[in-house]
């Protein structure tokens, strides 16, 4: 295995270098260096950006901007990002969280990408040097994307409107059987007026449960009223099969865990 | 492959080496610098045996490229004992039989050290959480958890 690493002080120069064949961006390296250690020879060259701006967290007036190099540990330490803590804490063990970046999580294939599931529910904007796009558009095109993600932006959810759940077999750290994030707006009497639900491990990348979202509108979060949403949760899913769980198992338990999340 | 210079502080002393670009910190430490305390268990980020402390944070040296550590302050288990006197964590691991084959021990001790540096009197849950990225195939974990709790008590008694 031989890898060459090139460091650039600006995103612009790194983006230019990234266009060469066999070149990939180095975030925290937890996936890309692991692949190289495992003998993946499709990557011969890595590019990184040393600009400290990529590690910046900005929270102002309810708007959050996380630089792509912000780590899960940095999110956990940030006093204004407690609503995101359950999703950041879901990523690996302590050492992984000190390395794993927001940018890398956006590219992580299932069963990884727990934080990206949260970002999808939050309708984040993915920012590159010369574009900004909704996270759904980004996720759909990420396999062919050659541009460095510089940051993600989203509105800070109120703690009570944002819920996240990860199911794993090994506690407290373990790979996802599935993860679910839900952003719910409710009236004072508890009726759901808007819902965004994102699922992890239900496809090769985070996806929305749009049928369940629709079925939740106008409902109160009671066992009876959420039943149609749970029945619709599996619409359009194609769960992964891996050593943790089969696609069949993941599909079977999805409504159970979505129910628990909604009733929690 | 072109060699690149790297320079960092390892357990308080300056190190400078020429390494092949793309070398992991684990390989640089073990094969170039001669600190074999971090172990290569999996090279995949899953076992934690290679854990080291970089600028105060627990990191996996198998997934860290040495070149990204320029100017960093790196600590490994090899640097813990002072003048032949074992660190309280090392002492507690020996006393509690928290080390059998010993392969996981340096990583466990690094993970425990960052915990105790920030949380001198951790709860059992905090110890379990702090060690959750480290695998041990011998001890069944309980002696390790007890050793960390014992070391915490010993350190806080010394400080008092
Ligand atoms: C032991 C272990 C346990 C793990 N557990 C979890 C888990 O529980 N949940 C989870 O979600 N993930 C988990 N992961 C996967 C991974 O650590 C995370 O998904 C992490 O967020 C990836 O980020 P990174 O910075 O390390 O990515 P890297 O490895 O640096 O990069 C991953 C990919 O994304 C690309 N990339 C990275 N940053 C950018 C950017 N800014 N712009 C463009 N491309 C970019 C890289 O080129 C590469 O292709 C685990 C990994 C390991 C090794
Ligand atoms: S060798 Fe680094 S985690 Fe196993
Ligand atoms: S003592 Fe053998 S792996 Fe832990």
XYZ file of C-alpha atoms and ligand atoms in Angstrom:
485
model
C 0.000 0.000 0.000
C 1.304 3.376 -0.810
C -0.556 6.580 -0.277
C 0.603 10.092 -0.875
C -0.878 12.879 1.204
C -0.941 16.442 -0.023
C -1.886 19.315 2.263
C -3.299 22.599 1.028
C -4.038 25.768 2.918
C -7.071 26.631 0.790
C -10.122 24.689 -0.335
C -9.670 26.090 -3.833
C -6.238 24.532 -4.341
C -7.326 21.261 -2.746
C -10.380 21.102 -5.018
C -8.125 21.461 -8.044
C -5.852 18.650 -6.797
C -8.860 16.438 -6.073
C -9.755 16.248 -9.754
C -6.827 13.869 -10.462
C -7.748 10.177 -10.794
C -7.266 8.055 -7.674
C -7.402 11.080 -5.398
C -9.697 11.398 -2.400
C -10.259 13.943 0.293
C -9.014 13.130 3.803
C -11.375 14.153 6.586
C -10.827 12.458 9.919
C -9.610 9.416 8.013
C -11.688 6.871 9.919
C -13.075 5.432 6.700
C -10.567 6.438 4.077
C -7.422 5.394 5.991
C -9.170 2.248 7.127
C -9.892 1.401 3.484
C -6.219 1.940 2.621
C -5.171 -0.286 5.566
C -7.494 -2.971 4.259
C -5.779 -2.895 0.890
C -8.103 -0.676 -1.123
C -5.832 0.383 -3.962
C -8.408 2.582 -5.684
C -7.044 5.495 -3.649
C -3.438 6.395 -4.326
C -3.452 9.970 -3.213
C -5.153 11.904 -0.421
C -5.761 15.602 -0.225
C -6.452 17.627 2.886
C -7.096 21.250 3.770
C -5.395 22.824 6.774
C -7.603 25.967 6.868
C -8.836 26.127 10.498
C -12.070 27.714 9.237
C -13.244 24.219 8.298
C -13.305 23.287 12.001
C -15.445 26.256 13.010
C -18.846 25.989 14.664
C -21.016 29.093 14.348
C -24.358 29.438 16.115
C -26.197 32.709 15.674
C -29.843 33.583 15.949
C -30.962 29.973 15.662
C -28.816 29.280 12.608
C -26.021 26.746 12.883
C -23.082 26.334 10.572
C -20.776 23.392 11.140
C -17.495 23.360 9.243
C -16.897 20.065 7.454
C -13.924 19.239 9.712
C -15.894 19.674 12.921
C -15.699 16.409 14.849
C -18.448 14.579 16.695
C -16.552 15.299 19.938
C -16.552 19.043 19.201
C -20.328 18.957 18.709
C -20.724 17.109 22.024
C -18.654 19.748 23.811
C -20.593 22.699 22.387
C -23.062 24.123 24.928
C -25.527 25.342 22.294
C -25.681 22.092 20.340
C -27.177 19.833 23.010
C -30.105 18.977 20.730
C -27.592 17.311 18.388
C -25.695 15.507 21.136
C -27.600 12.198 20.886
C -26.759 11.988 17.169
C -23.090 12.943 17.648
C -22.744 10.515 20.545
C -24.117 7.733 18.329
C -20.987 7.739 16.183
C -18.449 5.106 17.291
C -16.489 5.141 20.550
C -14.610 8.065 22.137
C -11.534 7.900 19.887
C -13.642 7.647 16.727
C -15.693 10.658 17.877
C -12.487 12.656 18.288
C -11.652 11.933 14.649
C -14.920 11.471 12.752
C -15.931 14.652 10.938
C -19.279 16.039 9.858
C -18.069 16.081 6.230
C -16.985 12.440 6.341
C -20.254 11.344 7.886
C -22.131 12.768 4.892
C -20.252 10.312 2.680
C -20.323 7.306 5.025
C -22.168 4.327 3.540
C -24.732 2.449 5.651
C -24.539 1.148 8.378
C -22.625 4.378 9.018
C -23.861 7.916 8.591
C -25.798 8.282 11.841
C -25.092 12.005 12.059
C -26.079 12.491 8.416
C -29.459 10.963 9.304
C -29.918 13.766 11.826
C -28.832 16.356 9.249
C -31.359 14.963 6.758
C -34.203 15.319 9.257
C -33.013 18.888 9.900
C -33.131 19.663 6.165
C -29.524 20.839 6.256
C -27.865 22.695 3.430
C -24.586 21.196 2.196
C -22.089 23.860 1.250
C -19.146 23.560 -1.148
C -16.806 26.204 -2.483
C -19.226 27.360 -5.142
C -22.564 25.786 -4.406
C -25.151 25.231 -1.719
C -27.642 22.437 -2.024
C -30.302 20.694 0.034
C -28.909 17.607 1.747
C -31.279 15.353 -0.194
C -29.828 16.528 -3.492
C -26.344 16.133 -2.085
C -26.961 12.575 -0.839
C -28.453 11.501 -4.171
C -25.369 12.670 -6.048
C -22.627 12.023 -3.527
C -21.100 9.049 -5.344
C -20.020 11.210 -8.231
C -19.424 14.411 -6.313
C -15.840 15.694 -6.631
C -16.185 18.886 -4.642
C -14.982 19.335 -1.089
C -17.822 19.943 1.317
C -16.855 22.976 3.386
C -19.778 23.198 5.813
C -23.362 22.296 6.574
C -25.994 24.793 7.658
C -29.363 24.277 9.351
C -31.775 25.874 11.801
C -31.139 24.818 15.361
C -34.086 22.658 16.392
C -35.815 23.200 19.705
C -34.825 20.317 21.957
C -38.445 19.195 22.280
C -39.058 19.093 18.533
C -36.044 16.990 17.570
C -35.692 13.321 18.391
C -32.958 10.845 17.536
C -32.629 7.161 18.127
C -29.987 4.622 17.221
C -30.431 0.912 17.732
C -27.298 -1.180 18.089
C -26.507 -4.584 19.525
C -23.324 -3.646 21.378
C -23.775 -1.003 24.066
C -22.773 1.743 24.576
C -21.033 1.700 21.209
C -21.941 -0.374 18.229
C -22.813 -0.232 14.581
C -26.414 0.694 13.761
C -29.167 -1.796 13.218
C -30.958 1.386 12.276
C -31.114 5.033 13.212
C -34.031 7.444 13.059
C -34.209 11.210 13.383
C -37.477 13.127 13.535
C -38.199 16.834 13.452
C -41.773 17.455 14.548
C -43.702 20.684 14.817
C -46.735 20.478 17.031
C -49.488 22.808 18.184
C -49.991 23.421 21.894
C -52.501 20.589 22.049
C -49.880 18.251 20.555
C -51.210 17.925 16.997
C -48.425 17.377 14.460
C -48.356 20.184 11.902
C -45.070 19.319 10.180
C -42.838 16.248 10.232
C -39.515 15.285 8.708
C -38.353 11.767 9.444
C -35.000 10.413 8.304
C -33.885 6.799 8.417
C -30.432 5.206 8.520
C -29.655 1.655 7.264
C -32.927 1.587 5.309
C -30.994 2.125 2.077
C -27.310 2.510 1.230
C -27.557 6.087 2.494
C -29.892 8.121 4.740
C -33.425 8.453 3.323
C -36.667 10.127 4.289
C -39.776 8.259 5.366
C -42.061 10.530 3.370
C -45.151 8.317 3.584
C -44.849 8.176 7.375
C -44.314 11.956 7.490
C -47.582 12.530 5.590
C -49.483 10.044 7.724
C -48.419 11.871 10.881
C -49.893 15.228 9.872
C -52.878 16.135 12.001
C -52.163 13.322 14.455
C -51.459 13.456 18.147
C -48.611 11.271 19.291
C -50.714 8.483 20.756
C -50.369 4.789 19.975
C -53.648 4.824 18.086
C -53.096 7.929 16.016
C -49.538 7.092 14.941
C -50.491 3.581 13.761
C -50.980 4.605 10.090
C -47.580 6.344 10.107
C -45.913 3.206 11.467
C -47.649 1.104 8.836
C -46.331 3.472 6.150
C -42.764 3.665 7.525
C -41.514 0.835 5.337
C -42.659 2.407 2.082
C -39.767 2.721 -0.351
C -37.134 1.236 1.945
C -34.424 -1.162 0.775
C -32.531 -1.949 3.990
C -28.964 -3.180 3.924
C -27.922 -6.671 4.971
C -24.691 -6.938 6.912
C -23.292 -8.990 9.829
C -25.340 -6.870 12.255
C -28.761 -7.571 10.751
C -30.510 -8.748 7.615
C -32.646 -6.483 5.455
C -35.682 -8.488 6.593
C -34.913 -7.912 10.265
C -34.285 -4.206 9.781
C -37.594 -3.809 7.942
C -39.443 -5.758 10.668
C -38.134 -3.670 13.563
C -38.349 -0.256 11.895
C -42.008 0.395 12.859
C -41.335 -0.804 16.410
C -38.505 1.658 16.925
C -40.224 4.498 15.097
C -43.179 3.953 17.418
C -40.921 4.117 20.465
C -39.301 7.300 19.208
C -42.633 8.986 18.512
C -44.134 7.969 21.850
C -41.019 8.762 23.915
C 7.531 6.938 -2.800
C 8.824 10.274 -1.651
C 9.878 10.576 1.964
C 8.486 13.418 3.990
C 9.762 14.927 7.222
C 7.650 14.736 10.354
C 8.374 16.316 13.670
C 6.400 16.021 16.895
C 6.779 15.670 20.622
C 6.499 12.111 21.917
C 6.166 11.702 25.669
C 7.930 15.004 26.184
C 10.851 14.555 23.810
C 11.246 15.967 20.329
C 11.186 13.459 17.480
C 12.029 14.120 13.855
C 11.949 11.441 11.161
C 11.692 10.980 7.435
C 8.794 8.693 6.647
C 7.048 7.493 3.529
C 4.047 9.638 2.698
C 0.863 7.900 3.812
C 2.469 6.093 6.769
C 0.126 5.711 9.698
C 1.175 7.129 13.032
C 1.032 3.594 14.442
C 3.580 2.331 11.947
C 5.738 5.431 12.327
C 5.820 5.060 16.110
C 6.499 1.341 16.108
C 8.747 0.857 13.099
C 10.541 4.181 12.805
C 10.676 5.673 16.262
C 10.753 2.448 18.236
C 7.864 3.065 20.622
C 6.081 -0.284 20.462
C 3.612 0.474 23.249
C 0.720 1.185 20.845
C -0.348 -2.157 19.383
C -1.741 -2.938 15.944
C -4.712 -5.192 16.603
C -6.943 -4.570 13.619
C -5.757 -1.480 11.697
C -9.482 -0.806 11.193
C -10.376 1.396 14.108
C -12.300 -1.311 15.904
C -10.028 -2.662 18.656
C -8.510 0.445 20.246
C -5.153 -1.259 20.936
C -3.393 1.514 18.997
C -4.970 4.352 21.025
C -2.677 7.285 21.770
C -3.278 10.787 23.099
C -2.723 13.547 20.561
C -2.938 17.119 21.878
C -4.985 15.873 24.811
C -7.462 13.838 22.767
C -7.723 10.078 22.445
C -7.062 9.068 18.829
C -6.504 5.854 16.936
C -2.954 5.848 15.634
C -3.811 3.199 13.011
C -6.190 5.621 11.276
C -4.061 8.745 11.736
C -1.492 9.616 9.114
C 1.798 10.545 10.753
C 2.188 13.567 8.465
C -0.925 15.147 9.960
C 0.766 15.185 13.390
C 3.387 17.848 12.637
C 4.019 19.840 15.809
C 1.633 17.698 17.841
C 2.062 16.595 21.433
C 1.733 12.800 21.428
C 1.523 10.613 24.499
C 1.724 6.844 24.661
C 1.716 4.346 27.506
C 5.505 4.036 27.176
C 5.813 7.543 28.611
C 3.701 7.071 31.724
C 6.127 5.650 34.253
C 8.317 8.294 35.866
C 11.810 7.350 36.957
C 10.889 3.675 37.196
C 7.748 4.393 39.229
C 4.624 3.151 37.535
C 1.706 5.498 36.885
C -1.286 4.841 39.197
C -3.180 3.362 36.233
C -0.361 0.944 35.451
C -0.108 -0.017 39.141
C -3.860 -0.564 39.378
C -3.962 -2.678 36.200
C -1.279 -4.977 37.621
C -2.867 -5.206 41.057
C -6.374 -5.888 39.708
C -5.233 -8.517 37.152
C -6.631 -6.192 34.525
C -3.940 -7.328 32.135
C -3.574 -10.907 30.930
C -2.019 -11.217 27.489
C -1.516 -7.459 27.712
C -2.229 -6.669 24.087
C -5.141 -4.353 24.805
C -3.525 -2.816 27.890
C -1.671 0.181 26.415
C -4.799 1.266 24.555
C -7.002 0.747 27.608
C -4.598 2.775 29.713
C -4.564 5.648 27.231
C -8.377 5.675 27.084
C -8.505 5.603 30.889
C -5.897 8.356 31.164
C -7.850 10.881 29.081
C -10.896 10.064 31.169
C -9.116 10.616 34.503
C -7.379 13.753 33.238
C -10.801 15.328 32.673
C -12.937 13.447 35.188
C -10.788 12.534 38.205
C -13.636 10.735 39.992
C -15.614 9.002 37.261
C -18.690 6.873 37.804
C -18.661 3.270 36.669
C -20.817 4.263 33.667
C -18.314 6.926 32.688
C -15.510 4.347 32.817
C -17.495 1.926 30.657
C -18.236 4.701 28.166
C -14.597 5.831 28.074
C -13.391 2.285 27.356
C -16.155 1.474 24.887
C -13.873 1.739 21.857
C -11.361 -0.736 23.291
C -11.683 -4.494 22.957
C -10.197 -7.012 25.399
C -10.316 -10.704 24.569
C -8.945 -11.943 27.906
C -10.185 -10.290 31.048
C -13.934 -9.957 30.581
C -13.556 -6.186 31.204
C -14.620 -6.199 34.862
C -11.037 -6.168 36.244
C -10.209 -3.308 33.853
C -13.171 -1.242 35.011
C -12.202 -1.920 38.643
C -8.577 -0.974 37.934
C -9.598 2.389 36.486
C -11.863 3.120 39.453
C -9.058 2.097 41.838
C -6.536 4.306 40.038
C -8.973 7.218 40.249
C -9.312 6.741 44.002
C -5.545 6.372 44.439
C -4.860 9.551 42.451
C -7.452 11.610 44.302
C -6.098 10.398 47.676
C -2.590 11.434 46.644
C -3.886 14.806 45.514
C -5.791 15.367 48.763
C -14.593 1.520 14.458
C -15.479 2.453 13.699
C -16.757 2.692 14.189
C -17.596 3.568 13.510
N -18.846 3.784 14.012
C -19.681 4.640 13.380
C -20.984 4.873 13.867
O -21.381 4.319 14.881
N -21.769 5.745 13.186
C -21.359 6.374 12.070
O -22.099 7.176 11.505
N -20.127 6.158 11.557
C -19.291 5.304 12.199
N -18.048 5.073 11.671
C -17.702 5.624 10.375
C -16.971 6.957 10.395
O -16.097 7.046 11.498
C -17.896 8.166 10.452
O -18.922 8.017 9.502
C -17.156 9.471 10.223
O -18.020 10.573 10.422
C -16.481 9.582 8.880
O -15.784 10.808 8.885
P -14.223 10.944 8.582
O -13.916 12.372 8.714
O -13.413 10.021 9.409
O -14.201 10.473 7.085
P -12.966 10.113 6.126
O -12.569 8.715 6.345
O -11.923 11.152 6.224
O -13.716 10.258 4.738
C -14.769 9.404 4.347
C -15.141 9.713 2.896
O -15.719 11.002 2.791
C -14.950 11.832 1.953
N -14.909 13.135 2.616
C -14.654 13.377 3.930
N -14.770 14.679 4.201
C -15.095 15.291 3.040
C -15.336 16.656 2.677
N -15.302 17.647 3.572
N -15.612 16.910 1.381
C -15.665 15.925 0.459
N -15.443 14.627 0.749
C -15.175 14.311 2.017
C -13.590 11.177 1.863
O -12.943 11.478 0.663
C -13.944 9.725 1.965
O -14.333 9.232 0.729
C -17.162 4.204 12.337
C -15.874 3.963 11.860
C -15.034 3.102 12.521
C -13.665 2.866 12.001
S -5.212 -1.196 15.546
Fe -6.114 0.759 15.643
S -8.066 0.326 16.416
Fe -7.243 -1.672 16.157
S -5.485 -8.638 28.262
Fe -5.488 -9.818 26.455
S -6.718 -8.580 25.148
Fe -6.962 -7.623 27.032
